[in-house]
Amino acid sequence: MNNKVKGYTAGIVAAIAYGTNPLGALSLYNEGFNPSSVIFYRFLFAVIIMFAILKWKKVPLKVTSYELKILASLGVIFVASSITLYTSFNYMDSGIASTILFAYPIMVAIIMSVFFKEKTSWLTILSIVLSISGICLLYKGDGTATLSLVGVMLVLLSSLTYAVYIVIVNRAKMVMSPFKTTFYIMAFATIAVFLYSFTSPSNHIIMFPSWSSFGWSVMLACFPTIIAMTFLNIGIFYIGSTPTAIMGALEPVTAVIISVTIFNGVFTLRFAIGIVLILIAVLIIVAGKSLLDTLKQKRVANKKLN
């Protein structure tokens, strides 16, 4: 039970940390950054900070060849997910893209079921339905946004690669410090996005135009990268891929709270209903099975008494 509490807590922390992404990214976009620059500096500073943490904690950096291959693959996959999502914003509304992105818990459940024969309970299916319904309510559109086939395909690819990332973390079974895991993944991700920046002039990495842009990059490195990825890995380790993925529904909740409190967004009844649905979905994942087991035990005990 203690391990499950650790896993669910880690999943919640990871989701909330990921939800701070728009706060830093939008601020950098306003200063003229392109997606490649945002992603590159986010990962680069994460690597520097994680290296300092590992040295401070005296964690050895040595890894096996098997671990190195897995970590390199995870770094490339994570970059692919980030780049395809940011690129999709050029073809469609970012709110719609972020809503479609949350197909990844379904993809995780399907991958685990088809390839690893993991049973998907009706509680898991219910929580996925509730969380997706809640996220759809959190999307605030003006009714004029159109869907682009290219944009939708890019978002679905982003969702799929993120789902694959979560599954690999779960199935690789690497016995390694979460900080060390995050460090290596971010190191390979930094290299990957640096190479990607040479594919087009529009992808070139720009220098910092101000100290505020430097600060926002550090913020992105700390919260939606180091904290989010480290706790995501912890959550997957303790409770598995699918429950941790569903916890990600708290990401848009965090984004809505940031929008309302910092960017003077309007909090509507639809937002309130959406957040309630998401919280119910998370509660089902956290306590649903335990509650059913308790009820089942009571029924068995009552039958024995009768």
PDB file of C-alpha atoms in Angstrom:
ATOM      1  CA  MET A   1       0.000   0.000   0.000  1.00  0.00           C
ATOM      2  CA  ASN A   2       2.871   2.377   0.811  1.00  0.00           C
ATOM      3  CA  ASN A   3       4.335   1.831  -2.666  1.00  0.00           C
ATOM      4  CA  LYS A   4       0.949   2.556  -4.250  1.00  0.00           C
ATOM      5  CA  VAL A   5       0.646   5.772  -2.261  1.00  0.00           C
ATOM      6  CA  LYS A   6       4.125   6.753  -3.473  1.00  0.00           C
ATOM      7  CA  GLY A   7       3.146   5.940  -7.063  1.00  0.00           C
ATOM      8  CA  TYR A   8      -0.127   7.862  -7.062  1.00  0.00           C
ATOM      9  CA  THR A   9       1.473  10.825  -5.309  1.00  0.00           C
ATOM     10  CA  ALA A  10       4.313  10.849  -7.837  1.00  0.00           C
ATOM     11  CA  GLY A  11       1.818  10.673 -10.730  1.00  0.00           C
ATOM     12  CA  ILE A  12      -0.110  13.650  -9.357  1.00  0.00           C
ATOM     13  CA  VAL A  13       3.063  15.714  -8.821  1.00  0.00           C
ATOM     14  CA  ALA A  14       4.265  14.883 -12.344  1.00  0.00           C
ATOM     15  CA  ALA A  15       0.953  15.919 -13.915  1.00  0.00           C
ATOM     16  CA  ILE A  16       0.812  19.213 -12.006  1.00  0.00           C
ATOM     17  CA  ALA A  17       4.438  19.978 -12.915  1.00  0.00           C
ATOM     18  CA  TYR A  18       3.781  19.235 -16.601  1.00  0.00           C
ATOM     19  CA  GLY A  19       0.791  21.571 -16.420  1.00  0.00           C
ATOM     20  CA  THR A  20       3.128  24.538 -15.882  1.00  0.00           C
ATOM     21  CA  ASN A  21       4.498  24.101 -19.417  1.00  0.00           C
ATOM     22  CA  PRO A  22       2.314  26.795 -21.052  1.00  0.00           C
ATOM     23  CA  LEU A  23       3.380  29.376 -18.462  1.00  0.00           C
ATOM     24  CA  GLY A  24       7.009  29.250 -19.582  1.00  0.00           C
ATOM     25  CA  ALA A  25       6.492  28.357 -23.232  1.00  0.00           C
ATOM     26  CA  LEU A  26       4.006  31.157 -23.982  1.00  0.00           C
ATOM     27  CA  SER A  27       6.259  33.677 -22.238  1.00  0.00           C
ATOM     28  CA  LEU A  28       9.188  32.606 -24.426  1.00  0.00           C
ATOM     29  CA  TYR A  29       7.072  32.677 -27.581  1.00  0.00           C
ATOM     30  CA  ASN A  30       6.180  36.280 -26.743  1.00  0.00           C
ATOM     31  CA  GLU A  31       9.914  37.054 -26.750  1.00  0.00           C
ATOM     32  CA  GLY A  32      10.391  35.616 -30.242  1.00  0.00           C
ATOM     33  CA  PHE A  33      11.439  32.043 -29.449  1.00  0.00           C
ATOM     34  CA  ASN A  34      10.663  29.208 -31.872  1.00  0.00           C
ATOM     35  CA  PRO A  35       9.714  25.698 -30.674  1.00  0.00           C
ATOM     36  CA  SER A  36      13.244  24.317 -31.206  1.00  0.00           C
ATOM     37  CA  SER A  37      14.768  27.024 -29.015  1.00  0.00           C
ATOM     38  CA  VAL A  38      12.201  26.505 -26.246  1.00  0.00           C
ATOM     39  CA  ILE A  39      12.732  22.734 -26.213  1.00  0.00           C
ATOM     40  CA  PHE A  40      16.534  22.939 -26.537  1.00  0.00           C
ATOM     41  CA  TYR A  41      17.097  25.334 -23.621  1.00  0.00           C
ATOM     42  CA  ARG A  42      14.509  23.511 -21.517  1.00  0.00           C
ATOM     43  CA  PHE A  43      16.412  20.239 -21.914  1.00  0.00           C
ATOM     44  CA  LEU A  44      19.919  21.768 -21.771  1.00  0.00           C
ATOM     45  CA  PHE A  45      19.344  23.501 -18.434  1.00  0.00           C
ATOM     46  CA  ALA A  46      17.684  20.354 -17.123  1.00  0.00           C
ATOM     47  CA  VAL A  47      20.846  18.386 -17.953  1.00  0.00           C
ATOM     48  CA  ILE A  48      23.072  20.953 -16.216  1.00  0.00           C
ATOM     49  CA  ILE A  49      20.909  21.037 -13.078  1.00  0.00           C
ATOM     50  CA  MET A  50      20.548  17.249 -12.973  1.00  0.00           C
ATOM     51  CA  PHE A  51      24.329  16.827 -13.347  1.00  0.00           C
ATOM     52  CA  ALA A  52      24.860  19.110 -10.340  1.00  0.00           C
ATOM     53  CA  ILE A  53      22.289  17.148  -8.305  1.00  0.00           C
ATOM     54  CA  LEU A  54      23.905  13.810  -9.171  1.00  0.00           C
ATOM     55  CA  LYS A  55      27.354  15.108  -8.216  1.00  0.00           C
ATOM     56  CA  TRP A  56      25.985  16.525  -4.958  1.00  0.00           C
ATOM     57  CA  LYS A  57      24.294  13.209  -4.118  1.00  0.00           C
ATOM     58  CA  LYS A  58      27.441  11.356  -5.284  1.00  0.00           C
ATOM     59  CA  VAL A  59      25.453   9.142  -7.646  1.00  0.00           C
ATOM     60  CA  PRO A  60      27.777   7.294 -10.069  1.00  0.00           C
ATOM     61  CA  LEU A  61      27.097   8.076 -13.718  1.00  0.00           C
ATOM     62  CA  LYS A  62      28.198   4.676 -15.017  1.00  0.00           C
ATOM     63  CA  VAL A  63      25.572   2.736 -16.995  1.00  0.00           C
ATOM     64  CA  THR A  64      25.560  -0.554 -18.874  1.00  0.00           C
ATOM     65  CA  SER A  65      25.373  -0.772 -22.664  1.00  0.00           C
ATOM     66  CA  TYR A  66      21.778  -2.050 -22.371  1.00  0.00           C
ATOM     67  CA  GLU A  67      20.778   0.888 -20.166  1.00  0.00           C
ATOM     68  CA  LEU A  68      22.505   3.339 -22.503  1.00  0.00           C
ATOM     69  CA  LYS A  69      20.508   2.040 -25.493  1.00  0.00           C
ATOM     70  CA  ILE A  70      17.220   2.320 -23.578  1.00  0.00           C
ATOM     71  CA  LEU A  71      18.016   5.817 -22.291  1.00  0.00           C
ATOM     72  CA  ALA A  72      19.063   7.026 -25.752  1.00  0.00           C
ATOM     73  CA  SER A  73      15.851   5.640 -27.245  1.00  0.00           C
ATOM     74  CA  LEU A  74      13.766   7.358 -24.551  1.00  0.00           C
ATOM     75  CA  GLY A  75      15.531  10.668 -25.188  1.00  0.00           C
ATOM     76  CA  VAL A  76      14.846  10.545 -28.938  1.00  0.00           C
ATOM     77  CA  ILE A  77      11.232   9.429 -28.417  1.00  0.00           C
ATOM     78  CA  PHE A  78      10.607  12.232 -25.916  1.00  0.00           C
ATOM     79  CA  VAL A  79      11.987  14.814 -28.347  1.00  0.00           C
ATOM     80  CA  ALA A  80       9.822  13.401 -31.155  1.00  0.00           C
ATOM     81  CA  SER A  81       6.741  13.789 -28.972  1.00  0.00           C
ATOM     82  CA  SER A  82       7.636  17.388 -28.069  1.00  0.00           C
ATOM     83  CA  ILE A  83       8.524  18.497 -31.606  1.00  0.00           C
ATOM     84  CA  THR A  84       5.442  16.991 -33.257  1.00  0.00           C
ATOM     85  CA  LEU A  85       3.185  18.632 -30.665  1.00  0.00           C
ATOM     86  CA  TYR A  86       4.778  22.082 -31.016  1.00  0.00           C
ATOM     87  CA  THR A  87       4.771  21.785 -34.830  1.00  0.00           C
ATOM     88  CA  SER A  88       1.058  20.951 -34.792  1.00  0.00           C
ATOM     89  CA  PHE A  89       0.403  24.414 -33.329  1.00  0.00           C
ATOM     90  CA  ASN A  90       1.312  25.816 -36.759  1.00  0.00           C
ATOM     91  CA  TYR A  91      -1.634  23.945 -38.297  1.00  0.00           C
ATOM     92  CA  MET A  92      -4.354  24.096 -35.647  1.00  0.00           C
ATOM     93  CA  ASP A  93      -5.481  25.743 -32.449  1.00  0.00           C
ATOM     94  CA  SER A  94      -3.228  24.794 -29.526  1.00  0.00           C
ATOM     95  CA  GLY A  95      -6.246  24.142 -27.291  1.00  0.00           C
ATOM     96  CA  ILE A  96      -7.661  21.565 -29.712  1.00  0.00           C
ATOM     97  CA  ALA A  97      -4.202  20.032 -30.143  1.00  0.00           C
ATOM     98  CA  SER A  98      -3.750  19.704 -26.378  1.00  0.00           C
ATOM     99  CA  THR A  99      -7.165  18.055 -26.103  1.00  0.00           C
ATOM    100  CA  ILE A 100      -6.426  15.519 -28.853  1.00  0.00           C
ATOM    101  CA  LEU A 101      -3.038  14.840 -27.244  1.00  0.00           C
ATOM    102  CA  PHE A 102      -4.760  13.240 -24.287  1.00  0.00           C
ATOM    103  CA  ALA A 103      -5.461  10.191 -26.399  1.00  0.00           C
ATOM    104  CA  TYR A 104      -2.215   8.818 -24.966  1.00  0.00           C
ATOM    105  CA  PRO A 105      -3.781   7.056 -21.921  1.00  0.00           C
ATOM    106  CA  ILE A 106      -5.972   5.106 -24.360  1.00  0.00           C
ATOM    107  CA  MET A 107      -2.903   4.282 -26.450  1.00  0.00           C
ATOM    108  CA  VAL A 108      -1.004   3.172 -23.337  1.00  0.00           C
ATOM    109  CA  ALA A 109      -3.901   0.919 -22.300  1.00  0.00           C
ATOM    110  CA  ILE A 110      -4.113  -0.571 -25.830  1.00  0.00           C
ATOM    111  CA  ILE A 111      -0.351  -1.167 -26.079  1.00  0.00           C
ATOM    112  CA  MET A 112      -0.229  -2.809 -22.652  1.00  0.00           C
ATOM    113  CA  SER A 113      -3.255  -4.951 -23.484  1.00  0.00           C
ATOM    114  CA  VAL A 114      -2.222  -6.054 -26.997  1.00  0.00           C
ATOM    115  CA  PHE A 115       1.525  -6.498 -26.562  1.00  0.00           C
ATOM    116  CA  PHE A 116       1.827  -7.314 -22.859  1.00  0.00           C
ATOM    117  CA  LYS A 117      -1.561  -8.971 -22.191  1.00  0.00           C
ATOM    118  CA  GLU A 118      -2.395  -6.535 -19.387  1.00  0.00           C
ATOM    119  CA  LYS A 119      -6.086  -6.702 -18.465  1.00  0.00           C
ATOM    120  CA  THR A 120      -7.966  -3.419 -18.693  1.00  0.00           C
ATOM    121  CA  SER A 121     -10.641  -3.209 -15.993  1.00  0.00           C
ATOM    122  CA  TRP A 122     -13.960  -1.429 -16.408  1.00  0.00           C
ATOM    123  CA  LEU A 123     -12.783   1.048 -13.754  1.00  0.00           C
ATOM    124  CA  THR A 124      -9.810   1.990 -15.957  1.00  0.00           C
ATOM    125  CA  ILE A 125     -12.076   2.417 -18.995  1.00  0.00           C
ATOM    126  CA  LEU A 126     -14.509   4.548 -16.956  1.00  0.00           C
ATOM    127  CA  SER A 127     -11.708   6.768 -15.657  1.00  0.00           C
ATOM    128  CA  ILE A 128     -10.352   7.272 -19.193  1.00  0.00           C
ATOM    129  CA  VAL A 129     -13.816   8.251 -20.484  1.00  0.00           C
ATOM    130  CA  LEU A 130     -14.385  10.663 -17.593  1.00  0.00           C
ATOM    131  CA  SER A 131     -10.954  12.259 -17.905  1.00  0.00           C
ATOM    132  CA  ILE A 132     -11.248  12.779 -21.667  1.00  0.00           C
ATOM    133  CA  SER A 133     -14.763  14.223 -21.226  1.00  0.00           C
ATOM    134  CA  GLY A 134     -13.419  16.590 -18.586  1.00  0.00           C
ATOM    135  CA  ILE A 135     -10.527  17.710 -20.779  1.00  0.00           C
ATOM    136  CA  CYS A 136     -12.899  18.380 -23.683  1.00  0.00           C
ATOM    137  CA  LEU A 137     -14.882  20.672 -21.373  1.00  0.00           C
ATOM    138  CA  LEU A 138     -11.691  22.506 -20.400  1.00  0.00           C
ATOM    139  CA  TYR A 139     -11.024  23.402 -24.025  1.00  0.00           C
ATOM    140  CA  LYS A 140     -12.292  26.912 -24.690  1.00  0.00           C
ATOM    141  CA  GLY A 141     -12.786  27.576 -28.376  1.00  0.00           C
ATOM    142  CA  ASP A 142     -14.551  30.359 -30.235  1.00  0.00           C
ATOM    143  CA  GLY A 143     -16.315  27.978 -32.617  1.00  0.00           C
ATOM    144  CA  THR A 144     -14.301  29.128 -35.641  1.00  0.00           C
ATOM    145  CA  ALA A 145     -11.242  26.871 -35.238  1.00  0.00           C
ATOM    146  CA  THR A 146     -10.832  24.292 -37.990  1.00  0.00           C
ATOM    147  CA  LEU A 147      -9.200  20.889 -37.929  1.00  0.00           C
ATOM    148  CA  SER A 148      -6.196  20.322 -40.141  1.00  0.00           C
ATOM    149  CA  LEU A 149      -5.450  16.766 -41.248  1.00  0.00           C
ATOM    150  CA  VAL A 150      -1.708  17.436 -40.963  1.00  0.00           C
ATOM    151  CA  GLY A 151      -2.203  19.002 -37.535  1.00  0.00           C
ATOM    152  CA  VAL A 152      -4.307  16.096 -36.253  1.00  0.00           C
ATOM    153  CA  MET A 153      -1.790  13.549 -37.565  1.00  0.00           C
ATOM    154  CA  LEU A 154       1.063  15.403 -35.861  1.00  0.00           C
ATOM    155  CA  VAL A 155      -0.788  15.506 -32.518  1.00  0.00           C
ATOM    156  CA  LEU A 156      -1.691  11.821 -32.740  1.00  0.00           C
ATOM    157  CA  LEU A 157       1.954  11.025 -33.505  1.00  0.00           C
ATOM    158  CA  SER A 158       2.960  13.102 -30.477  1.00  0.00           C
ATOM    159  CA  SER A 159       0.430  11.218 -28.364  1.00  0.00           C
ATOM    160  CA  LEU A 160       1.624   7.836 -29.668  1.00  0.00           C
ATOM    161  CA  THR A 161       5.312   8.550 -29.068  1.00  0.00           C
ATOM    162  CA  TYR A 162       4.544   9.752 -25.528  1.00  0.00           C
ATOM    163  CA  ALA A 163       2.546   6.566 -24.914  1.00  0.00           C
ATOM    164  CA  VAL A 164       5.458   4.474 -26.211  1.00  0.00           C
ATOM    165  CA  TYR A 165       7.796   6.437 -23.914  1.00  0.00           C
ATOM    166  CA  ILE A 166       5.653   5.595 -20.871  1.00  0.00           C
ATOM    167  CA  VAL A 167       5.447   1.912 -21.820  1.00  0.00           C
ATOM    168  CA  ILE A 168       9.210   1.607 -22.379  1.00  0.00           C
ATOM    169  CA  VAL A 169       9.919   3.191 -18.984  1.00  0.00           C
ATOM    170  CA  ASN A 170       7.544   0.643 -17.463  1.00  0.00           C
ATOM    171  CA  ARG A 171       8.837  -2.446 -19.280  1.00  0.00           C
ATOM    172  CA  ALA A 172      12.572  -1.673 -19.356  1.00  0.00           C
ATOM    173  CA  LYS A 173      12.826  -2.475 -15.631  1.00  0.00           C
ATOM    174  CA  MET A 174      16.024  -0.494 -15.143  1.00  0.00           C
ATOM    175  CA  VAL A 175      17.199  -0.395 -11.535  1.00  0.00           C
ATOM    176  CA  MET A 176      18.435   3.176 -11.538  1.00  0.00           C
ATOM    177  CA  SER A 177      18.001   6.392  -9.580  1.00  0.00           C
ATOM    178  CA  PRO A 178      15.109   8.468 -11.022  1.00  0.00           C
ATOM    179  CA  PHE A 179      17.440  11.486 -11.115  1.00  0.00           C
ATOM    180  CA  LYS A 180      20.034   9.516 -13.063  1.00  0.00           C
ATOM    181  CA  THR A 181      17.378   8.264 -15.474  1.00  0.00           C
ATOM    182  CA  THR A 182      16.095  11.794 -16.085  1.00  0.00           C
ATOM    183  CA  PHE A 183      19.647  13.109 -16.558  1.00  0.00           C
ATOM    184  CA  TYR A 184      20.511  10.642 -19.319  1.00  0.00           C
ATOM    185  CA  ILE A 185      17.166  10.955 -21.084  1.00  0.00           C
ATOM    186  CA  MET A 186      17.485  14.747 -21.112  1.00  0.00           C
ATOM    187  CA  ALA A 187      21.111  14.535 -22.291  1.00  0.00           C
ATOM    188  CA  PHE A 188      20.143  12.467 -25.323  1.00  0.00           C
ATOM    189  CA  ALA A 189      17.052  14.636 -25.867  1.00  0.00           C
ATOM    190  CA  THR A 190      19.228  17.767 -25.919  1.00  0.00           C
ATOM    191  CA  ILE A 191      21.494  16.266 -28.553  1.00  0.00           C
ATOM    192  CA  ALA A 192      18.494  15.162 -30.630  1.00  0.00           C
ATOM    193  CA  VAL A 193      16.771  18.563 -30.633  1.00  0.00           C
ATOM    194  CA  PHE A 194      20.101  20.296 -31.381  1.00  0.00           C
ATOM    195  CA  LEU A 195      20.514  18.155 -34.497  1.00  0.00           C
ATOM    196  CA  TYR A 196      16.880  18.774 -35.441  1.00  0.00           C
ATOM    197  CA  SER A 197      17.464  22.546 -35.307  1.00  0.00           C
ATOM    198  CA  PHE A 198      19.628  22.279 -38.436  1.00  0.00           C
ATOM    199  CA  THR A 199      16.820  20.824 -40.563  1.00  0.00           C
ATOM    200  CA  SER A 200      15.330  24.217 -41.393  1.00  0.00           C
ATOM    201  CA  PRO A 201      16.170  27.923 -40.925  1.00  0.00           C
ATOM    202  CA  SER A 202      12.919  28.328 -38.981  1.00  0.00           C
ATOM    203  CA  ASN A 203      14.162  25.711 -36.515  1.00  0.00           C
ATOM    204  CA  HIS A 204      17.496  27.363 -35.745  1.00  0.00           C
ATOM    205  CA  ILE A 205      18.191  27.941 -32.053  1.00  0.00           C
ATOM    206  CA  ILE A 206      18.260  31.622 -31.118  1.00  0.00           C
ATOM    207  CA  MET A 207      20.220  33.376 -28.370  1.00  0.00           C
ATOM    208  CA  PHE A 208      18.532  34.803 -25.289  1.00  0.00           C
ATOM    209  CA  PRO A 209      17.124  38.262 -26.054  1.00  0.00           C
ATOM    210  CA  SER A 210      16.665  39.124 -22.348  1.00  0.00           C
ATOM    211  CA  TRP A 211      17.282  37.938 -18.806  1.00  0.00           C
ATOM    212  CA  SER A 212      13.596  37.144 -18.445  1.00  0.00           C
ATOM    213  CA  SER A 213      13.812  34.624 -21.304  1.00  0.00           C
ATOM    214  CA  PHE A 214      16.750  33.016 -19.502  1.00  0.00           C
ATOM    215  CA  GLY A 215      14.645  32.812 -16.325  1.00  0.00           C
ATOM    216  CA  TRP A 216      11.668  31.266 -18.107  1.00  0.00           C
ATOM    217  CA  SER A 217      13.969  28.652 -19.684  1.00  0.00           C
ATOM    218  CA  VAL A 218      15.299  27.700 -16.259  1.00  0.00           C
ATOM    219  CA  MET A 219      11.715  27.492 -14.988  1.00  0.00           C
ATOM    220  CA  LEU A 220      10.827  25.101 -17.836  1.00  0.00           C
ATOM    221  CA  ALA A 221      13.887  23.015 -17.019  1.00  0.00           C
ATOM    222  CA  CYS A 222      12.921  22.727 -13.347  1.00  0.00           C
ATOM    223  CA  PHE A 223       9.158  22.184 -13.254  1.00  0.00           C
ATOM    224  CA  PRO A 224       7.772  20.549 -16.446  1.00  0.00           C
ATOM    225  CA  THR A 225      11.064  18.750 -17.084  1.00  0.00           C
ATOM    226  CA  ILE A 226      13.119  17.707 -14.037  1.00  0.00           C
ATOM    227  CA  ILE A 227      10.277  17.466 -11.515  1.00  0.00           C
ATOM    228  CA  ALA A 228       7.711  16.166 -14.010  1.00  0.00           C
ATOM    229  CA  MET A 229       9.912  13.519 -15.633  1.00  0.00           C
ATOM    230  CA  THR A 230      11.480  12.318 -12.396  1.00  0.00           C
ATOM    231  CA  PHE A 231       8.126  11.847 -10.678  1.00  0.00           C
ATOM    232  CA  LEU A 232       6.632  10.363 -13.857  1.00  0.00           C
ATOM    233  CA  ASN A 233       9.314   7.666 -13.790  1.00  0.00           C
ATOM    234  CA  ILE A 234       8.648   7.061 -10.081  1.00  0.00           C
ATOM    235  CA  GLY A 235       4.900   6.779 -10.702  1.00  0.00           C
ATOM    236  CA  ILE A 236       5.358   4.299 -13.550  1.00  0.00           C
ATOM    237  CA  PHE A 237       7.708   2.219 -11.396  1.00  0.00           C
ATOM    238  CA  TYR A 238       5.238   1.891  -8.505  1.00  0.00           C
ATOM    239  CA  ILE A 239       1.781   1.771 -10.138  1.00  0.00           C
ATOM    240  CA  GLY A 240       2.372   1.010 -13.824  1.00  0.00           C
ATOM    241  CA  SER A 241       1.891   2.741 -17.160  1.00  0.00           C
ATOM    242  CA  THR A 242      -1.886   3.090 -17.509  1.00  0.00           C
ATOM    243  CA  PRO A 243      -2.721   4.563 -14.068  1.00  0.00           C
ATOM    244  CA  THR A 244       0.184   7.027 -14.343  1.00  0.00           C
ATOM    245  CA  ALA A 245      -0.969   8.056 -17.825  1.00  0.00           C
ATOM    246  CA  ILE A 246      -4.506   8.720 -16.580  1.00  0.00           C
ATOM    247  CA  MET A 247      -3.070  10.895 -13.801  1.00  0.00           C
ATOM    248  CA  GLY A 248      -1.897  13.134 -16.626  1.00  0.00           C
ATOM    249  CA  ALA A 249      -5.450  14.473 -16.813  1.00  0.00           C
ATOM    250  CA  LEU A 250      -4.411  16.839 -14.031  1.00  0.00           C
ATOM    251  CA  GLU A 251      -2.082  18.602 -16.499  1.00  0.00           C
ATOM    252  CA  PRO A 252      -4.833  20.648 -18.226  1.00  0.00           C
ATOM    253  CA  VAL A 253      -6.407  21.349 -14.829  1.00  0.00           C
ATOM    254  CA  THR A 254      -3.145  22.991 -13.783  1.00  0.00           C
ATOM    255  CA  ALA A 255      -3.005  24.869 -17.088  1.00  0.00           C
ATOM    256  CA  VAL A 256      -6.550  26.213 -16.541  1.00  0.00           C
ATOM    257  CA  ILE A 257      -5.690  27.345 -13.001  1.00  0.00           C
ATOM    258  CA  ILE A 258      -2.592  29.144 -14.333  1.00  0.00           C
ATOM    259  CA  SER A 259      -4.679  30.738 -17.095  1.00  0.00           C
ATOM    260  CA  VAL A 260      -7.254  32.021 -14.609  1.00  0.00           C
ATOM    261  CA  THR A 261      -4.875  33.194 -11.866  1.00  0.00           C
ATOM    262  CA  ILE A 262      -1.965  34.573 -13.926  1.00  0.00           C
ATOM    263  CA  PHE A 263      -3.327  35.372 -17.397  1.00  0.00           C
ATOM    264  CA  ASN A 264      -6.688  36.713 -16.137  1.00  0.00           C
ATOM    265  CA  GLY A 265      -8.680  33.953 -17.797  1.00  0.00           C
ATOM    266  CA  VAL A 266     -12.391  33.517 -17.069  1.00  0.00           C
ATOM    267  CA  PHE A 267     -13.423  30.551 -14.915  1.00  0.00           C
ATOM    268  CA  THR A 268     -16.728  29.179 -16.204  1.00  0.00           C
ATOM    269  CA  LEU A 269     -19.227  26.535 -15.095  1.00  0.00           C
ATOM    270  CA  ARG A 270     -18.005  24.332 -17.947  1.00  0.00           C
ATOM    271  CA  PHE A 271     -14.466  24.509 -16.538  1.00  0.00           C
ATOM    272  CA  ALA A 272     -15.773  23.588 -13.094  1.00  0.00           C
ATOM    273  CA  ILE A 273     -17.636  20.544 -14.457  1.00  0.00           C
ATOM    274  CA  GLY A 274     -14.576  19.497 -16.475  1.00  0.00           C
ATOM    275  CA  ILE A 275     -12.298  19.700 -13.433  1.00  0.00           C
ATOM    276  CA  VAL A 276     -14.800  17.714 -11.312  1.00  0.00           C
ATOM    277  CA  LEU A 277     -14.942  14.950 -13.966  1.00  0.00           C
ATOM    278  CA  ILE A 278     -11.149  14.765 -14.073  1.00  0.00           C
ATOM    279  CA  LEU A 279     -10.882  14.637 -10.281  1.00  0.00           C
ATOM    280  CA  ILE A 280     -13.467  11.828 -10.203  1.00  0.00           C
ATOM    281  CA  ALA A 281     -11.443   9.936 -12.839  1.00  0.00           C
ATOM    282  CA  VAL A 282      -8.278  10.308 -10.765  1.00  0.00           C
ATOM    283  CA  LEU A 283     -10.140   9.265  -7.603  1.00  0.00           C
ATOM    284  CA  ILE A 284     -11.424   6.130  -9.363  1.00  0.00           C
ATOM    285  CA  ILE A 285      -7.888   5.160 -10.337  1.00  0.00           C
ATOM    286  CA  VAL A 286      -6.502   5.866  -6.866  1.00  0.00           C
ATOM    287  CA  ALA A 287      -9.246   4.382  -4.690  1.00  0.00           C
ATOM    288  CA  GLY A 288     -11.622   2.488  -6.995  1.00  0.00           C
ATOM    289  CA  LYS A 289      -9.985  -0.936  -6.852  1.00  0.00           C
ATOM    290  CA  SER A 290      -9.376  -0.730  -3.103  1.00  0.00           C
ATOM    291  CA  LEU A 291     -13.008   0.235  -2.546  1.00  0.00           C
ATOM    292  CA  LEU A 292     -14.270  -2.657  -4.681  1.00  0.00           C
ATOM    293  CA  ASP A 293     -11.971  -5.080  -2.867  1.00  0.00           C
ATOM    294  CA  THR A 294     -13.289  -3.823   0.485  1.00  0.00           C
ATOM    295  CA  LEU A 295     -16.914  -4.210  -0.623  1.00  0.00           C
ATOM    296  CA  LYS A 296     -16.153  -7.682  -1.962  1.00  0.00           C
ATOM    297  CA  GLN A 297     -14.601  -8.708   1.352  1.00  0.00           C
ATOM    298  CA  LYS A 298     -17.637  -7.408   3.233  1.00  0.00           C
ATOM    299  CA  ARG A 299     -19.978  -9.391   0.975  1.00  0.00           C
ATOM    300  CA  VAL A 300     -17.932 -12.539   1.547  1.00  0.00           C
ATOM    301  CA  ALA A 301     -17.936 -11.922   5.295  1.00  0.00           C
ATOM    302  CA  ASN A 302     -21.718 -11.361   5.331  1.00  0.00           C
ATOM    303  CA  LYS A 303     -22.292 -14.604   3.393  1.00  0.00           C
ATOM    304  CA  LYS A 304     -20.225 -16.517   5.958  1.00  0.00           C
ATOM    305  CA  LEU A 305     -22.231 -14.962   8.817  1.00  0.00           C
ATOM    306  CA  ASN A 306     -25.496 -15.866   7.132  1.00  0.00           C
TER     307      ASN A 306
END
